[in-house]
PDB file of C-alpha atoms in Angstrom:
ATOM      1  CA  UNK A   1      -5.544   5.957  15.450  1.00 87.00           C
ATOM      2  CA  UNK A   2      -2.718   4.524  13.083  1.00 92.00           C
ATOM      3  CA  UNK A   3      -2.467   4.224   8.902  1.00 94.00           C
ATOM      4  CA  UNK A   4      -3.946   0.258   9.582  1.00 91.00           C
ATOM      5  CA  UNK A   5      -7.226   1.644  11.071  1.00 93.00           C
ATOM      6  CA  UNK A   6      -7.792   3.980   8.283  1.00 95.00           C
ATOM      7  CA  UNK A   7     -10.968   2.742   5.563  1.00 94.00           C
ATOM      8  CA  UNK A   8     -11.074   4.297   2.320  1.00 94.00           C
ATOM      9  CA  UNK A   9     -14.771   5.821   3.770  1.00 96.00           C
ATOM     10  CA  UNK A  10     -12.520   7.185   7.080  1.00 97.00           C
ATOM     11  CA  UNK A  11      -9.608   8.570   5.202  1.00 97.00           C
ATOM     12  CA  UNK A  12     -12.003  10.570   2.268  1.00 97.00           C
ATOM     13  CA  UNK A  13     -13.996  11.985   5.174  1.00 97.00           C
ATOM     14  CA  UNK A  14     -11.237  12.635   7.727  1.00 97.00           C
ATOM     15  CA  UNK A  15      -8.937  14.744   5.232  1.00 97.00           C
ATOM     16  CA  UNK A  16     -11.393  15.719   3.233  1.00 98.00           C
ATOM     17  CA  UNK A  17     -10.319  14.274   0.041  1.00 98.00           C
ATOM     18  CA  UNK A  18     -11.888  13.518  -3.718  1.00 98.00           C
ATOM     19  CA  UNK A  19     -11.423  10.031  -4.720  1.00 97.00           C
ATOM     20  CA  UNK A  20     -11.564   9.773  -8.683  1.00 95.00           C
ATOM     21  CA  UNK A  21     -11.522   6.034  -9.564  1.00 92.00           C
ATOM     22  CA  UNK A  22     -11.944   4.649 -13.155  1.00 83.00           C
ATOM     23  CA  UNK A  23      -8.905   6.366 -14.565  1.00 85.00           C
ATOM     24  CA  UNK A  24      -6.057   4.561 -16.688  1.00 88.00           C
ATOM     25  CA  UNK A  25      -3.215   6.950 -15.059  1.00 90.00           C
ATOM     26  CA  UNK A  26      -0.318   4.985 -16.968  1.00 88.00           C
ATOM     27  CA  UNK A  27      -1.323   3.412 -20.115  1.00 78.00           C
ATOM     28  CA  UNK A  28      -3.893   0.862 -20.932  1.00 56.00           C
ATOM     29  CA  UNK A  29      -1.114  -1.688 -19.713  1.00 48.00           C
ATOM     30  CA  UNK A  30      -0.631  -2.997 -23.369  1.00 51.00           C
ATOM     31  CA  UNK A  31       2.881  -2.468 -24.229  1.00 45.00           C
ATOM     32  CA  UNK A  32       2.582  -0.023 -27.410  1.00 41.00           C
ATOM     33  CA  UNK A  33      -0.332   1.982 -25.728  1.00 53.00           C
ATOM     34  CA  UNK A  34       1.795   2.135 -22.330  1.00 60.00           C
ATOM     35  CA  UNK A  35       2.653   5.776 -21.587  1.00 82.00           C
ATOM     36  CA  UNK A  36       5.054   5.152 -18.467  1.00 86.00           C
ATOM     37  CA  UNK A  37       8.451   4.299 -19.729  1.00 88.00           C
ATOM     38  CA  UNK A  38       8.839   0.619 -19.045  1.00 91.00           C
ATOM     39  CA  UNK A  39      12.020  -0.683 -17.191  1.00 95.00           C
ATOM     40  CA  UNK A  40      13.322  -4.212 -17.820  1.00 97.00           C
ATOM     41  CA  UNK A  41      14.286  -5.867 -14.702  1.00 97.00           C
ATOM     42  CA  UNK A  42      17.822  -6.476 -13.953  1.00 97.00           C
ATOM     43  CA  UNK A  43      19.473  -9.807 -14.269  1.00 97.00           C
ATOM     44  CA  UNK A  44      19.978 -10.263 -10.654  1.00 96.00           C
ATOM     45  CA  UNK A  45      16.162  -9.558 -10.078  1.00 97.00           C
ATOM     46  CA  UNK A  46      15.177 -11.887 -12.934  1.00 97.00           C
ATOM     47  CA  UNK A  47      17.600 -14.711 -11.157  1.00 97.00           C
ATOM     48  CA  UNK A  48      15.731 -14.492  -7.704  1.00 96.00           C
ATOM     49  CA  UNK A  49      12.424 -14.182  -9.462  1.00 97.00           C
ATOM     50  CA  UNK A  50      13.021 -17.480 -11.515  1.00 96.00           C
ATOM     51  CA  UNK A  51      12.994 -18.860  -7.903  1.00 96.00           C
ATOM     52  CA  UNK A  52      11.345 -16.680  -5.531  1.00 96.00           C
ATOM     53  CA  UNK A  53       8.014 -16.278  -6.963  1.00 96.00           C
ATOM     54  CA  UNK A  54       6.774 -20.350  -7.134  1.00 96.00           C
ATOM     55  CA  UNK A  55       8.246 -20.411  -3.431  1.00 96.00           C
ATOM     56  CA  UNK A  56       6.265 -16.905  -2.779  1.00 95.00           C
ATOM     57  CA  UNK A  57       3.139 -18.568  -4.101  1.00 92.00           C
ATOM     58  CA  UNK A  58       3.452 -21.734  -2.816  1.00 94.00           C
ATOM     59  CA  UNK A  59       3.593 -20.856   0.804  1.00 93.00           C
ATOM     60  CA  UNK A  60       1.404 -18.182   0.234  1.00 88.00           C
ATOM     61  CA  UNK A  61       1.525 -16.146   3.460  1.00 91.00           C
ATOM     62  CA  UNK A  62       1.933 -12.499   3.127  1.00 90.00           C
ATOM     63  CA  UNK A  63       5.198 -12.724   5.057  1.00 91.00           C
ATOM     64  CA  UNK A  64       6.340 -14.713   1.928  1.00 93.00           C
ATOM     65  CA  UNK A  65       4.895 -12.582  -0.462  1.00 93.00           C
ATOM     66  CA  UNK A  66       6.499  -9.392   1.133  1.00 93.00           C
ATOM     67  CA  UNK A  67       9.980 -10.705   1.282  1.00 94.00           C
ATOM     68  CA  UNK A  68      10.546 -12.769  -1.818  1.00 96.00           C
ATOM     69  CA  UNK A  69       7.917 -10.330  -4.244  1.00 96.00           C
ATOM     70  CA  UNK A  70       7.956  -7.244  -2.988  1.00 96.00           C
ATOM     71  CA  UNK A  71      11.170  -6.409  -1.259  1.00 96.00           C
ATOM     72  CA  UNK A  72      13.048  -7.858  -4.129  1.00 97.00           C
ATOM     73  CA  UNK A  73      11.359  -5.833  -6.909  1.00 97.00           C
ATOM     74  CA  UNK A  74      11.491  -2.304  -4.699  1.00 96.00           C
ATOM     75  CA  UNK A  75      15.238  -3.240  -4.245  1.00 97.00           C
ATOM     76  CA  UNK A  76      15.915  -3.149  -8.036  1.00 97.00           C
ATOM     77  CA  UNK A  77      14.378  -0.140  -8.317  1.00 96.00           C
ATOM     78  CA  UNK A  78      17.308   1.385  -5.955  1.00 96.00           C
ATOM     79  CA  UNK A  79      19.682  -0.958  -7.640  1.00 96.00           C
ATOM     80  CA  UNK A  80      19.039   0.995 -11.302  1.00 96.00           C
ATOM     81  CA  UNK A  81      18.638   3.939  -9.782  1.00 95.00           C
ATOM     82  CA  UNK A  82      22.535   4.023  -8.719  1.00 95.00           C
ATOM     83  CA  UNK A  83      21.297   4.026  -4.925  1.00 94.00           C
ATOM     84  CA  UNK A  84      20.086   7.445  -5.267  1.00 93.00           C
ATOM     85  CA  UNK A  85      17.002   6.535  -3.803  1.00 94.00           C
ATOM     86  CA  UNK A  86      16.510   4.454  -0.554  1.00 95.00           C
ATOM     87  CA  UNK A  87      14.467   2.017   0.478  1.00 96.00           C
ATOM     88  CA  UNK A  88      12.689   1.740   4.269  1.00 96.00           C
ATOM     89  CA  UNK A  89      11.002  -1.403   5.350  1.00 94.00           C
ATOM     90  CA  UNK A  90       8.319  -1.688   8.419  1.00 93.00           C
ATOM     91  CA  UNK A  91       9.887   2.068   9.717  1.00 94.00           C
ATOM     92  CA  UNK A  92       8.236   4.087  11.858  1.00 95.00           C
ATOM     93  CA  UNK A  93       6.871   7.255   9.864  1.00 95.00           C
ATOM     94  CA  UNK A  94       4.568   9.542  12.267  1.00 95.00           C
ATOM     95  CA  UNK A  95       4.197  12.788  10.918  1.00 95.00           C
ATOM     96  CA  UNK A  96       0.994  13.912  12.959  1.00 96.00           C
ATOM     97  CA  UNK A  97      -0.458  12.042  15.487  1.00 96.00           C
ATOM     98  CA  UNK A  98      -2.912  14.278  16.590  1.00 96.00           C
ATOM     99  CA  UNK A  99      -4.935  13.557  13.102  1.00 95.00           C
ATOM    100  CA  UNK A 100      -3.881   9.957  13.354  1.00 95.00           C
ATOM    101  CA  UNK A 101      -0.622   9.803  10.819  1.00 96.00           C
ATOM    102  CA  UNK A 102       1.446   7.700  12.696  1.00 96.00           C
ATOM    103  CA  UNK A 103       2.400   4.376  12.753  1.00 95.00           C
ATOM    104  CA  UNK A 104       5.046   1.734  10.909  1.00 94.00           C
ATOM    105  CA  UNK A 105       4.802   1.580   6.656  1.00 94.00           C
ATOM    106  CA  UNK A 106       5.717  -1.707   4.742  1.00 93.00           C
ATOM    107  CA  UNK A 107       8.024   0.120   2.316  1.00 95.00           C
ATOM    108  CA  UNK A 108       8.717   3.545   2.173  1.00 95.00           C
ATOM    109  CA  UNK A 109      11.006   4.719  -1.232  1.00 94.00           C
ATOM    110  CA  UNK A 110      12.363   8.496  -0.936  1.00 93.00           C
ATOM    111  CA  UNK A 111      13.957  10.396  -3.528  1.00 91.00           C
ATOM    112  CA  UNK A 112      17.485  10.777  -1.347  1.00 91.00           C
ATOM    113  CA  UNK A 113      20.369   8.246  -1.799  1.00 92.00           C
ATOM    114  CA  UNK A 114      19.999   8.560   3.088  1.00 91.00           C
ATOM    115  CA  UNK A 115      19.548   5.244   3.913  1.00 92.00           C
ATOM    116  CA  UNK A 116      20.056   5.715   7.900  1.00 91.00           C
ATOM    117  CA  UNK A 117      17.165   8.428   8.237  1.00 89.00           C
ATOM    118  CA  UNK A 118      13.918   9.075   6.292  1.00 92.00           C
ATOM    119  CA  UNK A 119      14.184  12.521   4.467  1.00 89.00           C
ATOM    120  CA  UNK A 120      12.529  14.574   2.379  1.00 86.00           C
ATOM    121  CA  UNK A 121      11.075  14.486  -0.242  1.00 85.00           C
ATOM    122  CA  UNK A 122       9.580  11.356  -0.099  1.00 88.00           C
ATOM    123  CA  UNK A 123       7.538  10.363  -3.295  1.00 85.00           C
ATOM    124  CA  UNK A 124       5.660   6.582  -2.561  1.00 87.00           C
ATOM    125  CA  UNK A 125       4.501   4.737  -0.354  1.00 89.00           C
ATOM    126  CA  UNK A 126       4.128   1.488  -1.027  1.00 89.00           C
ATOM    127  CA  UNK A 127       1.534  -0.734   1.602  1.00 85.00           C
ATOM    128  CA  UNK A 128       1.949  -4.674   1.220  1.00 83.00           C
ATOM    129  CA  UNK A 129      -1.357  -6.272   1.329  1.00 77.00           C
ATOM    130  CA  UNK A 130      -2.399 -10.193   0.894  1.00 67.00           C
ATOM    131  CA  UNK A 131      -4.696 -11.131  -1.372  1.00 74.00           C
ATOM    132  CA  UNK A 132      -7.809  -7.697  -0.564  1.00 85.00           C
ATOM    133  CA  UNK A 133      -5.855  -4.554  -2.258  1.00 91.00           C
ATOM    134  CA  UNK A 134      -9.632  -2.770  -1.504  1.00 91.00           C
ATOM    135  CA  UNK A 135      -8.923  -3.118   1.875  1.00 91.00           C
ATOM    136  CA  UNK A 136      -5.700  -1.677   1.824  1.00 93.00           C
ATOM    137  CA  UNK A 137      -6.848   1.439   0.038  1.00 95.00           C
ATOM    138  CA  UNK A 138      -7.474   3.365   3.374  1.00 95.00           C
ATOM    139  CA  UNK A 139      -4.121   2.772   5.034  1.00 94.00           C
ATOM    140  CA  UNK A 140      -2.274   3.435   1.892  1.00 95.00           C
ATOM    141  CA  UNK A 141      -3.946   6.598   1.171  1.00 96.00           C
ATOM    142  CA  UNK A 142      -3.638   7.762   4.595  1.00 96.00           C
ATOM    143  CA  UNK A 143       0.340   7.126   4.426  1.00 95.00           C
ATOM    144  CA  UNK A 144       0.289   9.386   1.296  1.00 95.00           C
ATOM    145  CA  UNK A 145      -1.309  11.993   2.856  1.00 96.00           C
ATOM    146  CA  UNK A 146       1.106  11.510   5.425  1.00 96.00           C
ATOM    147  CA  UNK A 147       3.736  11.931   2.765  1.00 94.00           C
ATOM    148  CA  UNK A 148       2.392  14.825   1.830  1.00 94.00           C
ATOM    149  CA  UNK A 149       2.749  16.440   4.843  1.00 95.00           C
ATOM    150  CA  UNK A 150       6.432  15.322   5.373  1.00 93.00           C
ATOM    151  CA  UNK A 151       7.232  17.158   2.400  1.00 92.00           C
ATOM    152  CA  UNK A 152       5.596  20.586   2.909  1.00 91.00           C
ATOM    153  CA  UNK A 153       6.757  20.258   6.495  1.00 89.00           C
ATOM    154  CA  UNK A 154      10.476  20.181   5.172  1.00 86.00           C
ATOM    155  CA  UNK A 155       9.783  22.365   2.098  1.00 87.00           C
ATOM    156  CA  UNK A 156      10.221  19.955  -0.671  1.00 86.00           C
ATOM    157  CA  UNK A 157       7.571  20.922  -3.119  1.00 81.00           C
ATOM    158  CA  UNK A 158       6.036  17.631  -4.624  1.00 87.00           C
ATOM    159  CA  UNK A 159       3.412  17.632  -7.018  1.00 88.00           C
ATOM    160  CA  UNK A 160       1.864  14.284  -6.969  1.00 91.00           C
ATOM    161  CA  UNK A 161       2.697  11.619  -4.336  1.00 93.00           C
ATOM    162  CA  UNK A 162       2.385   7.353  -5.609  1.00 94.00           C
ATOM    163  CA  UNK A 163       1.152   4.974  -3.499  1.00 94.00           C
ATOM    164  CA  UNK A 164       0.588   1.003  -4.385  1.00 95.00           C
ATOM    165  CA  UNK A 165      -1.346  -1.540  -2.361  1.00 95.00           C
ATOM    166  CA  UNK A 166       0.120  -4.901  -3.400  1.00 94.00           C
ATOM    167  CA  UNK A 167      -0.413  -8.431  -2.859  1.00 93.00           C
ATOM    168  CA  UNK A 168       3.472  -9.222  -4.418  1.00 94.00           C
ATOM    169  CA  UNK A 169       1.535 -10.971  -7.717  1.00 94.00           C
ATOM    170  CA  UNK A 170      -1.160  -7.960  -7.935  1.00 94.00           C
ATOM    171  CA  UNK A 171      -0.007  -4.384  -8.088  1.00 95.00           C
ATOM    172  CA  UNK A 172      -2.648  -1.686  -7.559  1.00 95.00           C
ATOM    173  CA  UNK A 173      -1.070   1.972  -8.095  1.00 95.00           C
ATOM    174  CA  UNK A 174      -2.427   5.484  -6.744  1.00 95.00           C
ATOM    175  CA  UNK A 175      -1.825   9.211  -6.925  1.00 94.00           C
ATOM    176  CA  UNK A 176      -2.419  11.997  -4.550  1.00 96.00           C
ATOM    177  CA  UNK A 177      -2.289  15.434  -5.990  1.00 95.00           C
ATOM    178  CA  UNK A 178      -3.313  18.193  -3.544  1.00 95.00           C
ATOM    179  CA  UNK A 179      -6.652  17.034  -2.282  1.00 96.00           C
ATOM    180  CA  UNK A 180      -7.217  14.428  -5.198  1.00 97.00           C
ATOM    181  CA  UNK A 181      -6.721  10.785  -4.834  1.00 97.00           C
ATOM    182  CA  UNK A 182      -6.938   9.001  -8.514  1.00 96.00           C
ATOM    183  CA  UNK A 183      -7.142   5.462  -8.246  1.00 96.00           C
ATOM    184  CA  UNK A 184      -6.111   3.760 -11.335  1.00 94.00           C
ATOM    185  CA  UNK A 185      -8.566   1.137 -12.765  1.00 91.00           C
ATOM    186  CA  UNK A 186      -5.884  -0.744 -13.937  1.00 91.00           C
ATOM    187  CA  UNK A 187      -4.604  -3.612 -11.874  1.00 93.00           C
ATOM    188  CA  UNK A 188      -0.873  -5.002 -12.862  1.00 94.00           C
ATOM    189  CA  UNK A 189       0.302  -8.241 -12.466  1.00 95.00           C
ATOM    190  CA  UNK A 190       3.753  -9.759 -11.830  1.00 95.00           C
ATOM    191  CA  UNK A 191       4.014 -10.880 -15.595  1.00 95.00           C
ATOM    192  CA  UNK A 192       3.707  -7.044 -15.926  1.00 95.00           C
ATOM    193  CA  UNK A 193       6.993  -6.465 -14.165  1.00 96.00           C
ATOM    194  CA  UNK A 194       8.496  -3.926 -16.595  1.00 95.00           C
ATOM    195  CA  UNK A 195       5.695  -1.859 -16.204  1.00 94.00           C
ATOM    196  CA  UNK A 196       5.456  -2.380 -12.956  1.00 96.00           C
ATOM    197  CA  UNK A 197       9.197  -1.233 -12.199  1.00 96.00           C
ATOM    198  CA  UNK A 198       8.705   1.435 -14.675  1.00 94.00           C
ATOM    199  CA  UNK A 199       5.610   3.016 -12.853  1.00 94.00           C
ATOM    200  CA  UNK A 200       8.077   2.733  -9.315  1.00 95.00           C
ATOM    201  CA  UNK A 201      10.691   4.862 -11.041  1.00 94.00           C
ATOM    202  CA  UNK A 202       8.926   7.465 -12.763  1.00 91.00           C
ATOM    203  CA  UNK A 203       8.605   9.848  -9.830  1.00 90.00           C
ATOM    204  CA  UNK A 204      12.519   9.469  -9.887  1.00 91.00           C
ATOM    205  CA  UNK A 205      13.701   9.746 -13.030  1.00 85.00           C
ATOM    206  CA  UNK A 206      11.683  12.844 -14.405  1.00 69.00           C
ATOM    207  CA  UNK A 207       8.883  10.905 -15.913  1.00 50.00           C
ATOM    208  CA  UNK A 208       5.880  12.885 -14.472  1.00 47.00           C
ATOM    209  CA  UNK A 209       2.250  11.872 -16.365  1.00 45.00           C
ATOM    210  CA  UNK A 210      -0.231  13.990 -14.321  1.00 44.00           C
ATOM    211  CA  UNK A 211      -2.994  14.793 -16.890  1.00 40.00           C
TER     212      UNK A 211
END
């Protein structure tokens, strides 16, 4: 068993886990009501945005959508950042086989400026899905729990751990917090993209909403 073959029904009953959906965990996405500090994208983002995202929806493949959305806007978050995060794309992250963590995650982001080898503690996972985010709940969550793991495992005491299924255009953000997983009811969109790259940096820069 890998992350992909993981259902939001499997996942719950495999780790035993309390899924608490319905919650607005950031804000109620309206700017003055948003409690997440929101991060303006930087210039060079905006320039490849201006052109990547008609290409990105135009050819519409989740290829496309991965490298000209998503990679892009996870990018800027190590850009503004000062590179004291990394970034990990399609790396393999098995932390326990046995109960079926293993396998490759689209994007990994870890609060450690190591670029060469995933460390500790790592904060989000982020799982790139076209077009059905429901479906990508299970995998996602799975990878967080994963996370989760990684962390104890190296002694890095993290409270909550973020996860996001994402079509590029549709951003769907979670939390796991011990055995909890809050799903927030709130679905962003790329026209959101300062909340969107503010909810990606919080875990790094202090910001930590967990009531």
């Amino acid at each position: 068993m890998a992350y992909s073959d993981f259902t939001l029904a499997t996942v719950k009953a495999t780790f035993g886990l309390i899924l608490q959906e319905g919650q607005d965990l950031f804000g109620s996405g309206e700017e003055q009501a948003f409690m997440v500090p929101t991060l303006p994208p930087s210039l060079p983002l905006k320039t490849l945005m201006d052109d990547y995202l008609p290409l990105a929806t135009a050819i519409a493949t989740e290829k496309a959508r991965s490298e000209f959305l998503i990679a892009p806007i996870l990018a800027d978050i190590r850009r503004q950042l000062d590179h004291q995060v990394s970034l990990f794309s399609g790396s393999d992250f098995s932390v326990a086989p046995e109960d079926g963590l293993q396998g490759f995650c689209d994007y990994i982001l870890s609060a450690s400026p190591e670029q060469l080898l995933i460390t500790a503690p790592v904060v989000i996972i982020v799982e790139a899905k076209r077009e059905n985010i429901v479906g990508g709940l299970g995998q996602c969550i799975a990878a967080m729990v994963a996370a989760q793991r990684f962390n104890q495992k190296d002694g890095k005491v993290v409270e909550a751990i973020y996860g996001v299924v994402t079509t590029g255009t549709n951003w769907k953000f979670l939390r796991l917090i011990q055995n909890t997983v809050e799903i927030d009811q709130v679905e962003y969109f790329i026209n959101q993209l300062d909340q969107i790259l503010g909810i990606l940096a919080s875990p790094f820069t202090g910001f930590n909403q967990t009531e």
